[in-house]
PDB file of C-alpha atoms and ligand atoms in Angstrom:
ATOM      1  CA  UNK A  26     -11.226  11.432 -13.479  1.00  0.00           C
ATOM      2  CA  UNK A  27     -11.302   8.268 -11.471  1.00  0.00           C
ATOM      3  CA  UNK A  28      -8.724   6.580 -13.552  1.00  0.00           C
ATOM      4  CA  UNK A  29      -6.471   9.248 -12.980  1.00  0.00           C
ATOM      5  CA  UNK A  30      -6.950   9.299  -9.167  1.00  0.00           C
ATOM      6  CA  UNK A  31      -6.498   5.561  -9.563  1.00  0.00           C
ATOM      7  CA  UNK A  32      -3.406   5.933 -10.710  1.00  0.00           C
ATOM      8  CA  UNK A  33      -2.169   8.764  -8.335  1.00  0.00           C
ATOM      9  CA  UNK A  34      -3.209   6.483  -5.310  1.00  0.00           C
ATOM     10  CA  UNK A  35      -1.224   3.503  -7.548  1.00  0.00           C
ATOM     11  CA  UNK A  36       1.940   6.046  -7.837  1.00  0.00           C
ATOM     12  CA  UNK A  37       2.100   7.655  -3.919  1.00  0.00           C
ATOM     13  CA  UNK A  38       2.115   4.084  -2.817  1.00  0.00           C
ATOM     14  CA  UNK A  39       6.118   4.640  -3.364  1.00  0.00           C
ATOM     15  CA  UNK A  40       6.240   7.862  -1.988  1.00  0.00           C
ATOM     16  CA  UNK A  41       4.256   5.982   1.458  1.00  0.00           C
ATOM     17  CA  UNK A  42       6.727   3.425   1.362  1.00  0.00           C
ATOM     18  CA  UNK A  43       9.602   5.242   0.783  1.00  0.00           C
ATOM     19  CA  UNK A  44       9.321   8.271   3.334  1.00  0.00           C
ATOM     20  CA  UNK A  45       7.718   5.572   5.659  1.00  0.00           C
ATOM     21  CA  UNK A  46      11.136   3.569   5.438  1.00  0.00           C
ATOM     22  CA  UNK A  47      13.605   6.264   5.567  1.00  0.00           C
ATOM     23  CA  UNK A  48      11.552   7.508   9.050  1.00  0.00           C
ATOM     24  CA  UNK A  49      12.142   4.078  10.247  1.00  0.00           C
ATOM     25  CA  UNK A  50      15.643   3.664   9.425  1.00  0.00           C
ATOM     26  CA  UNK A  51      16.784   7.677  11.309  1.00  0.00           C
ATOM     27  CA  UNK A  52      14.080   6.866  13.943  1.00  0.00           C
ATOM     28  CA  UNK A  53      15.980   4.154  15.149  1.00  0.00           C
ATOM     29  CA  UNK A  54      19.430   5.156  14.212  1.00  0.00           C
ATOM     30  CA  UNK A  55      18.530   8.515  16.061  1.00  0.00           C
ATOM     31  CA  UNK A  56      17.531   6.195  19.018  1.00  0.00           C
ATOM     32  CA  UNK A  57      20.647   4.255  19.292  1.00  0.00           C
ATOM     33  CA  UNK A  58      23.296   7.275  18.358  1.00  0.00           C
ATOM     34  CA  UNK A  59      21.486   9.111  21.124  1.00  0.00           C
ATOM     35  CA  UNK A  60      21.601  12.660  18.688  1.00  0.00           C
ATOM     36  CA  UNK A  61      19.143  15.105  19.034  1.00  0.00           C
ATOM     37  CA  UNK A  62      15.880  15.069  17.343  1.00  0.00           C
ATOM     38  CA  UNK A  63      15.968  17.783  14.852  1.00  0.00           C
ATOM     39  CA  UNK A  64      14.177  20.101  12.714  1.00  0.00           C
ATOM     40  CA  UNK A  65      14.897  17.499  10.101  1.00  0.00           C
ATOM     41  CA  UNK A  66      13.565  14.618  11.488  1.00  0.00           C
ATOM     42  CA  UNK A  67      10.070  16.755  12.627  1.00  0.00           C
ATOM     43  CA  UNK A  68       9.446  17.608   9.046  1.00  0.00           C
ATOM     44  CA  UNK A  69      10.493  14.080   8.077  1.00  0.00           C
ATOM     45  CA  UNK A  70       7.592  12.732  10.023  1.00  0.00           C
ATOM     46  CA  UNK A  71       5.245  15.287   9.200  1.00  0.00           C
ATOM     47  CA  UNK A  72       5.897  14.591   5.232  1.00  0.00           C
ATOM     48  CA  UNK A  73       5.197  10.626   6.128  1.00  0.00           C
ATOM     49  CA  UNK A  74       2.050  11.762   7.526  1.00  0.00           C
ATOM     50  CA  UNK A  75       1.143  13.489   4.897  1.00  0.00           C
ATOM     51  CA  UNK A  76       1.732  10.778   2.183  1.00  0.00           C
ATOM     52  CA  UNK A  77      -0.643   8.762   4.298  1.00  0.00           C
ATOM     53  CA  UNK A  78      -3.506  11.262   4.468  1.00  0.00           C
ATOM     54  CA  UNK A  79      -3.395  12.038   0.603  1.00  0.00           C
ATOM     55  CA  UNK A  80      -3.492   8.077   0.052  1.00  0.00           C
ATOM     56  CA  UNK A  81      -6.366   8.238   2.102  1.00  0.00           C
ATOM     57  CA  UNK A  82      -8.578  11.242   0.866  1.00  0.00           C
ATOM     58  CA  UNK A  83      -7.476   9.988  -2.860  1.00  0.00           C
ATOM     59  CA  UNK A  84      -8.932   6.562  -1.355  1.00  0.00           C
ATOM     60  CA  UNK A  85     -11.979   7.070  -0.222  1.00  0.00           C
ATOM     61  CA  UNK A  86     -12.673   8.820  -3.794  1.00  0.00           C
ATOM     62  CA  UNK A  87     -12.010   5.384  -5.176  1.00  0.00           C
ATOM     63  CA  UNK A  88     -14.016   3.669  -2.434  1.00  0.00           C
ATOM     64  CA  UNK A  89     -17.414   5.921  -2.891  1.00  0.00           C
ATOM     65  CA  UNK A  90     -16.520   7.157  -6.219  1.00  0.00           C
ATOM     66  CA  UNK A  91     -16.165   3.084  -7.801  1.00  0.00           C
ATOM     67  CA  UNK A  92     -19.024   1.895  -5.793  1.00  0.00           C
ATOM     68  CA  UNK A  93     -17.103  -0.581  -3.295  1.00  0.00           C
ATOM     69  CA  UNK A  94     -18.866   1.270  -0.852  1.00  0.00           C
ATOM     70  CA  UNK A  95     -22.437  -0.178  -1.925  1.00  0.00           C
ATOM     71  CA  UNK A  96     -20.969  -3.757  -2.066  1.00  0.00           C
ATOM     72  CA  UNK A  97     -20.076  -4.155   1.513  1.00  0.00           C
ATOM     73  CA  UNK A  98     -21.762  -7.176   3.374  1.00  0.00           C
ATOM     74  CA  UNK A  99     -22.991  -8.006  -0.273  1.00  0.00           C
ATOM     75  CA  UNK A 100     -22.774 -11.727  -0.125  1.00  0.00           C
ATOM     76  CA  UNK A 101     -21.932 -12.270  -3.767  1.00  0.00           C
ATOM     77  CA  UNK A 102     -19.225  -9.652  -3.175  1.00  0.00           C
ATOM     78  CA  UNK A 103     -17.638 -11.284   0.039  1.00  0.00           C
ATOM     79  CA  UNK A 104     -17.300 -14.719  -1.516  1.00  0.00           C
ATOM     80  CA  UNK A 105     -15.017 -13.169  -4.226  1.00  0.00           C
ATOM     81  CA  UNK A 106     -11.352 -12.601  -2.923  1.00  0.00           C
ATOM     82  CA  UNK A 107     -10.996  -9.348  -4.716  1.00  0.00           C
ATOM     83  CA  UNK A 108     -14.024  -7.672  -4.534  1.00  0.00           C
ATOM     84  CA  UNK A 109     -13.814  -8.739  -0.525  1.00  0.00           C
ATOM     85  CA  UNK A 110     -10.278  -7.289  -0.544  1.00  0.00           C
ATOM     86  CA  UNK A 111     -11.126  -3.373  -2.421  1.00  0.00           C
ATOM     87  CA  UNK A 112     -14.986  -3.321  -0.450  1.00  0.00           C
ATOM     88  CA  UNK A 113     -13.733  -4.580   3.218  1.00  0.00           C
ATOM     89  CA  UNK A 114      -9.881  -5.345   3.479  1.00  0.00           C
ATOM     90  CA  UNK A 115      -7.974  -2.728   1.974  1.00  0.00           C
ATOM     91  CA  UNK A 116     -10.124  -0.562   3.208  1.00  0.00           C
ATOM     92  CA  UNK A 117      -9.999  -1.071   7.026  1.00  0.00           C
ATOM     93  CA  UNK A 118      -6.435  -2.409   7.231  1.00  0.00           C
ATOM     94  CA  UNK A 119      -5.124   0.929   5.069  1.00  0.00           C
ATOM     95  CA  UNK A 120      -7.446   3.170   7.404  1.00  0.00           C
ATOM     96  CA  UNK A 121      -5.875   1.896  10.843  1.00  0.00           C
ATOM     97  CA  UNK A 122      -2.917   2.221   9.214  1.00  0.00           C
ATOM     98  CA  UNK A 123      -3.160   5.929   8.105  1.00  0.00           C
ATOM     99  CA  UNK A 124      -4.592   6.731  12.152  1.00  0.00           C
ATOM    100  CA  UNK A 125      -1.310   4.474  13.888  1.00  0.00           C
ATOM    101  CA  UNK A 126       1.005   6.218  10.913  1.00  0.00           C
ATOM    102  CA  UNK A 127      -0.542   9.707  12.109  1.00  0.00           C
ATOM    103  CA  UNK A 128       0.265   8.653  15.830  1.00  0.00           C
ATOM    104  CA  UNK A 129       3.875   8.028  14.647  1.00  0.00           C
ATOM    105  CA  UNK A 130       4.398  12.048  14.189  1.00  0.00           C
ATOM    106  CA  UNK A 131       1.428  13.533  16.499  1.00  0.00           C
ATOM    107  CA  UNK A 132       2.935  11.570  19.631  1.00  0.00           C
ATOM    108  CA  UNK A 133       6.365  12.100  18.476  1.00  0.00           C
ATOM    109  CA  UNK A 134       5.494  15.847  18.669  1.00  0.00           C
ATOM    110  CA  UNK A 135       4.489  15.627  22.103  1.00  0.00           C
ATOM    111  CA  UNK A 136       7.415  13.637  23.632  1.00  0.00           C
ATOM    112  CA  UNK A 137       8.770  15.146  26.219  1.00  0.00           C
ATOM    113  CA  UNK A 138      12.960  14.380  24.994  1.00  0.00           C
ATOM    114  CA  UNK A 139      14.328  13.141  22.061  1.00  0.00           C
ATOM    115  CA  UNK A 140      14.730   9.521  22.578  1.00  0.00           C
ATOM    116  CA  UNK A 141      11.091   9.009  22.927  1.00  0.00           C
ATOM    117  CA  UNK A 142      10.509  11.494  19.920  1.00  0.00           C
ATOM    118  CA  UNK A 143      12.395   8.717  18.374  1.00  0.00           C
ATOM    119  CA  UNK A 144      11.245   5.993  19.727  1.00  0.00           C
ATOM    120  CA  UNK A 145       7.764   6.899  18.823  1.00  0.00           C
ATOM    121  CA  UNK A 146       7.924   7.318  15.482  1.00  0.00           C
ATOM    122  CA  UNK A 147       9.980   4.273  15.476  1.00  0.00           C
ATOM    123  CA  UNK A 148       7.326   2.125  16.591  1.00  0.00           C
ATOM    124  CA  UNK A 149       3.825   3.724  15.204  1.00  0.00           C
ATOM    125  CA  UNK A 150       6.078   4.125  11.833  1.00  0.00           C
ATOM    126  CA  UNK A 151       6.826   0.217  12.005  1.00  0.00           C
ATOM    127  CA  UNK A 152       3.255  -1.145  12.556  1.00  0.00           C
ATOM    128  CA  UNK A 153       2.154   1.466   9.918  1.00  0.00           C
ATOM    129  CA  UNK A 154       4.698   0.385   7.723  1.00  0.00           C
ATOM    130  CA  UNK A 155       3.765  -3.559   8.157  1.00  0.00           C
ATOM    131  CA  UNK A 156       0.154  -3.032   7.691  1.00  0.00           C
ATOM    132  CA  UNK A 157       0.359  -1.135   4.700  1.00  0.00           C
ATOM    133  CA  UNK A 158       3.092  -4.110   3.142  1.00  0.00           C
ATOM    134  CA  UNK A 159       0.489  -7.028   3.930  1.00  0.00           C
ATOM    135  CA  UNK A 160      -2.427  -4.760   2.162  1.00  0.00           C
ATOM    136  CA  UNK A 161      -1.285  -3.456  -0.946  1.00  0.00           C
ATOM    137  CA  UNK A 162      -2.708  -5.323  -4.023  1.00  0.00           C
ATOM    138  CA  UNK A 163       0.828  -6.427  -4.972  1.00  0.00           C
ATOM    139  CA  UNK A 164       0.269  -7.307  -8.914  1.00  0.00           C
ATOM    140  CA  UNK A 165       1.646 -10.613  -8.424  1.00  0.00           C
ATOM    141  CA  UNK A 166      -0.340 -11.564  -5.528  1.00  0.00           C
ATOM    142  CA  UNK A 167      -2.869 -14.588  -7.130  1.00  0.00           C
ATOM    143  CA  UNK A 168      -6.141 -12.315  -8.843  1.00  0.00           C
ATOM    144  CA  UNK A 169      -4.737  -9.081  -8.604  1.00  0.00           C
ATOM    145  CA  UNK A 170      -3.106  -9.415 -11.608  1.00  0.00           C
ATOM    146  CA  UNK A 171      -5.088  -6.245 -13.161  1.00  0.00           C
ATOM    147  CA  UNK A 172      -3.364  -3.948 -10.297  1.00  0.00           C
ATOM    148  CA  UNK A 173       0.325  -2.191 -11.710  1.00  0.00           C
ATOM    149  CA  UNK A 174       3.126  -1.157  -9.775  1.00  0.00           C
ATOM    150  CA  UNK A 175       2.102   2.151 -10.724  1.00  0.00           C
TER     151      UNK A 175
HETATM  152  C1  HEM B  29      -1.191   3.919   2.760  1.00  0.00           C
HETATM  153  C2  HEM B  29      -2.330   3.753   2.255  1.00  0.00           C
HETATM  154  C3  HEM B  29      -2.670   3.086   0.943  1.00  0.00           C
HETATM  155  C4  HEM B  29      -1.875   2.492  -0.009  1.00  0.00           C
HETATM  156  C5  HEM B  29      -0.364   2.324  -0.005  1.00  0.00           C
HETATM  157  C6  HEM B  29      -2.769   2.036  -1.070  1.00  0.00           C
HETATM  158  C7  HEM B  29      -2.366   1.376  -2.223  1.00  0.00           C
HETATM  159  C8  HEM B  29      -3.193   1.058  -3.273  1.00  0.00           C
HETATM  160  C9  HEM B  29      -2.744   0.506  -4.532  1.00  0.00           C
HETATM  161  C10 HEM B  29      -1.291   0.202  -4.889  1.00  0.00           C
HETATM  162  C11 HEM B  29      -3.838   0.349  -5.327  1.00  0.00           C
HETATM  163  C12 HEM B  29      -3.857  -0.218  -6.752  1.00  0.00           C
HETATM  164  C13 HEM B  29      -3.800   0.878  -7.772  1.00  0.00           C
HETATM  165  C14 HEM B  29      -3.816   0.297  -9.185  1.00  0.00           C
HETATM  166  O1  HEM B  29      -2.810  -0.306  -9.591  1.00  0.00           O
HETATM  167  O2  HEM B  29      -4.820   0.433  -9.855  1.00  0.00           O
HETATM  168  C15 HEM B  29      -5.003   0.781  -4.564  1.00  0.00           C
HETATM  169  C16 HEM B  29      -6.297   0.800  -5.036  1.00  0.00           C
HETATM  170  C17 HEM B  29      -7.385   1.219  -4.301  1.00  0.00           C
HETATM  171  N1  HEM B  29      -7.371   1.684  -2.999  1.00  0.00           N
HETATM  172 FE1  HEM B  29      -5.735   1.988  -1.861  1.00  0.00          FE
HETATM  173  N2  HEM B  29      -4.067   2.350  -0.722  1.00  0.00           N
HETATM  174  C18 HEM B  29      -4.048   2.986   0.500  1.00  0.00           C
HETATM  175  C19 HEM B  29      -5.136   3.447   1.226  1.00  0.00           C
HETATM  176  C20 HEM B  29      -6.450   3.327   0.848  1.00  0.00           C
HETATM  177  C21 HEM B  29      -7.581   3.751   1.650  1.00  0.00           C
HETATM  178  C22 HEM B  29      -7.517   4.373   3.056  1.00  0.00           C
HETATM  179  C23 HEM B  29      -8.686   3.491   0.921  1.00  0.00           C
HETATM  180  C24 HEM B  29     -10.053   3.852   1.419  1.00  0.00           C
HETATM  181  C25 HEM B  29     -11.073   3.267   1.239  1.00  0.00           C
HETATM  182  C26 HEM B  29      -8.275   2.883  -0.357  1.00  0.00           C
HETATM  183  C27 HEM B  29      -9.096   2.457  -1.391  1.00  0.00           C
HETATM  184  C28 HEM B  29      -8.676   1.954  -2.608  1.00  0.00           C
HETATM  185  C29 HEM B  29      -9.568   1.634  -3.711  1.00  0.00           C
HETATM  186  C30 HEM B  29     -11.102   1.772  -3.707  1.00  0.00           C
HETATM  187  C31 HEM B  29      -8.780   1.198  -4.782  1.00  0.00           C
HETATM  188  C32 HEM B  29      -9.214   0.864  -6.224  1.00  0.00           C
HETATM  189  C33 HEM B  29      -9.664  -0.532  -6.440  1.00  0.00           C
HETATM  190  C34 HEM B  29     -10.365  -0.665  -7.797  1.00  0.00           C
HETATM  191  O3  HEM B  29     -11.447  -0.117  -7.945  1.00  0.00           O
HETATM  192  O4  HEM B  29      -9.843  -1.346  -8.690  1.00  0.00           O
HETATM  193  N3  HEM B  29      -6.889   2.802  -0.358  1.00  0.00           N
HETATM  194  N4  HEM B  29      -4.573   1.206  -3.316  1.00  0.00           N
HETATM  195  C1  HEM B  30     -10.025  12.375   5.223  1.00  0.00           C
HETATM  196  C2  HEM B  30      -9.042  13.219   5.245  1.00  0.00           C
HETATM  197  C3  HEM B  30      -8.172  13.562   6.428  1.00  0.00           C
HETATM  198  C4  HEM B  30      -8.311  13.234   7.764  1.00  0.00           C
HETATM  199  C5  HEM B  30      -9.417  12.427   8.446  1.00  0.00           C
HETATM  200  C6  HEM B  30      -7.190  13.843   8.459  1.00  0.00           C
HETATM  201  C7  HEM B  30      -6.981  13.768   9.845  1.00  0.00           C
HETATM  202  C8  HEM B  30      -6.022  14.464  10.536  1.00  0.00           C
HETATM  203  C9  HEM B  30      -5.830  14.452  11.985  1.00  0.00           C
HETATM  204  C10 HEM B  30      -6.677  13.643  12.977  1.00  0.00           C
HETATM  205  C11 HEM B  30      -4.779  15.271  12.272  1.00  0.00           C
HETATM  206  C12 HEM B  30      -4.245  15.631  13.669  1.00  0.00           C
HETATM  207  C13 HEM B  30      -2.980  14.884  13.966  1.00  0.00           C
HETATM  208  C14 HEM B  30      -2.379  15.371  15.281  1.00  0.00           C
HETATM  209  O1  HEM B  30      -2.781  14.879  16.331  1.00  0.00           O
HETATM  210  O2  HEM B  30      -1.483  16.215  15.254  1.00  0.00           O
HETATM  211  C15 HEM B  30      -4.293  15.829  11.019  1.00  0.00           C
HETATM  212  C16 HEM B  30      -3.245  16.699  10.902  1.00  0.00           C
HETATM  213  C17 HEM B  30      -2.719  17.126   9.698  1.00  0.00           C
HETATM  214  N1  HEM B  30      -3.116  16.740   8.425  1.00  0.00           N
HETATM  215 FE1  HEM B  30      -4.686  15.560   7.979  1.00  0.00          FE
HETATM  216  N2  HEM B  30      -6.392  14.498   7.545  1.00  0.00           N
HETATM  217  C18 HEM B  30      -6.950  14.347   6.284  1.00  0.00           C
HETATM  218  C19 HEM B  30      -6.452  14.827   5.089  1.00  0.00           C
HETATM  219  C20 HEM B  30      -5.293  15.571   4.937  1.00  0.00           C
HETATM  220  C21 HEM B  30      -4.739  16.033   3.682  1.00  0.00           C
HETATM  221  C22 HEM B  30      -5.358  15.782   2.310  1.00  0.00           C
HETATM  222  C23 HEM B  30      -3.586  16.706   3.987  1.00  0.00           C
HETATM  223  C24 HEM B  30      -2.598  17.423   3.088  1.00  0.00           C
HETATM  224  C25 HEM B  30      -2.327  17.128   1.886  1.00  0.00           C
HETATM  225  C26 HEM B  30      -3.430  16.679   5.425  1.00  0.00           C
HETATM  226  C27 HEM B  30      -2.399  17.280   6.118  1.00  0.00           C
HETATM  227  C28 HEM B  30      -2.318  17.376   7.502  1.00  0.00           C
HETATM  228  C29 HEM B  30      -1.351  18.201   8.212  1.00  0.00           C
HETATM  229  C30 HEM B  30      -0.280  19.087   7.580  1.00  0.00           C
HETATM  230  C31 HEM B  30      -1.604  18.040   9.587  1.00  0.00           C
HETATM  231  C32 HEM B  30      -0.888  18.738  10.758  1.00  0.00           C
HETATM  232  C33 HEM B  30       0.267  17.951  11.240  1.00  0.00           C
HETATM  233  C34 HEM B  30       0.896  18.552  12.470  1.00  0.00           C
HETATM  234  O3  HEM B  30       0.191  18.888  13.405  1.00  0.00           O
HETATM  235  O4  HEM B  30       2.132  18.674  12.521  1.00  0.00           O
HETATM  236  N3  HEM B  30      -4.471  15.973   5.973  1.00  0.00           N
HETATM  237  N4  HEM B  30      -5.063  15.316   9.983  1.00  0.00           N
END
């Protein structure tokens, strides 16, 4: 059961990156054409979200579920890079970015014209988007060797 959410979380990491790109790229091409913010581009946003908050409900199943939970503050744990990264960094880093990836469609909703619409996603989108890239467990990162790109 784990495995196999392990691997889900391993596989929507392309859906998060992709749909998080592709908002980028018409949030800012929508801000500098001046169109209007469409139907489209709402649902766009909304479907980012939702990648995010299925990574992190399929997450935290991993977290509590493979007992990285327990090992927090464990000092054994903390002086190994990879057992810090799954029980502390990956973790927090993924979680703020899920909440500022979240702002990226809630505050878009609530603009009050289109270029803001935009311009919000634009930027919650981006900071989501960078987060996420400097906290995946890239295989070839040194020690994470174990971790596919699937
Ligand atoms: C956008 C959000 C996220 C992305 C893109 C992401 C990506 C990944 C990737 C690619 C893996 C490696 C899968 C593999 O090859 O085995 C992984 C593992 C894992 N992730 Fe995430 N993750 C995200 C959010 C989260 C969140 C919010 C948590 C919450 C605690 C979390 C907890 C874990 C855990 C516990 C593992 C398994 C480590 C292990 O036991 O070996 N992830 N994640
Ligand atoms: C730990 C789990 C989750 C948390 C803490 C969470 C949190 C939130 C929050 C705070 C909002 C409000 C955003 C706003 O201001 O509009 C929201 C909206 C939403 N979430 Fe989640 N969520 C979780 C899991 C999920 C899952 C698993 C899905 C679907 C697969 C999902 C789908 C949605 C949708 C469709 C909305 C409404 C978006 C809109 O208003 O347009 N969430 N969630």
């Amino acid at each position: 059961m784990l495995t196999g959410i392990q691997h889900l979380h391993g596989t929507l990491r392309w859906v998060v990156l992709v749909l998080l790109i592709l908002s980028i790229v018409k949030a800012f091409t929508g801000m500098s054409s001046g169109r209007s913010f469409g139907d489209g581009d709402r649902k766009r946003g909304l479907f980012t979200m939702i990648s995010l908050h299925l990574q992190l409900v399929l997450g935290f199943f991993l977290y509590f579920g493979k007992g990285w939970a327990g090992k927090l503050g464990d000092p054994n744990t903390m002086a190994n890079a990879v057992q810090r990264f799954f029980s502390l960094e990956h973790m927090v880093t993924m979680l703020l970015a899920v909440v500022l990836g979240t702002l990226g469609h809630s505050l878009a909703k609530r603009a009050a014209d289109d270029k803001s619409k935009f311009r919000r996603q634009a930027i919650w989108f981006t900071v989501a988007l960078l987060l996420i890239l400097s906290s995946i467990p890239w295989p070839f990162r040194e020690g994470f060797e174990a971790y596919g790109w699937w």
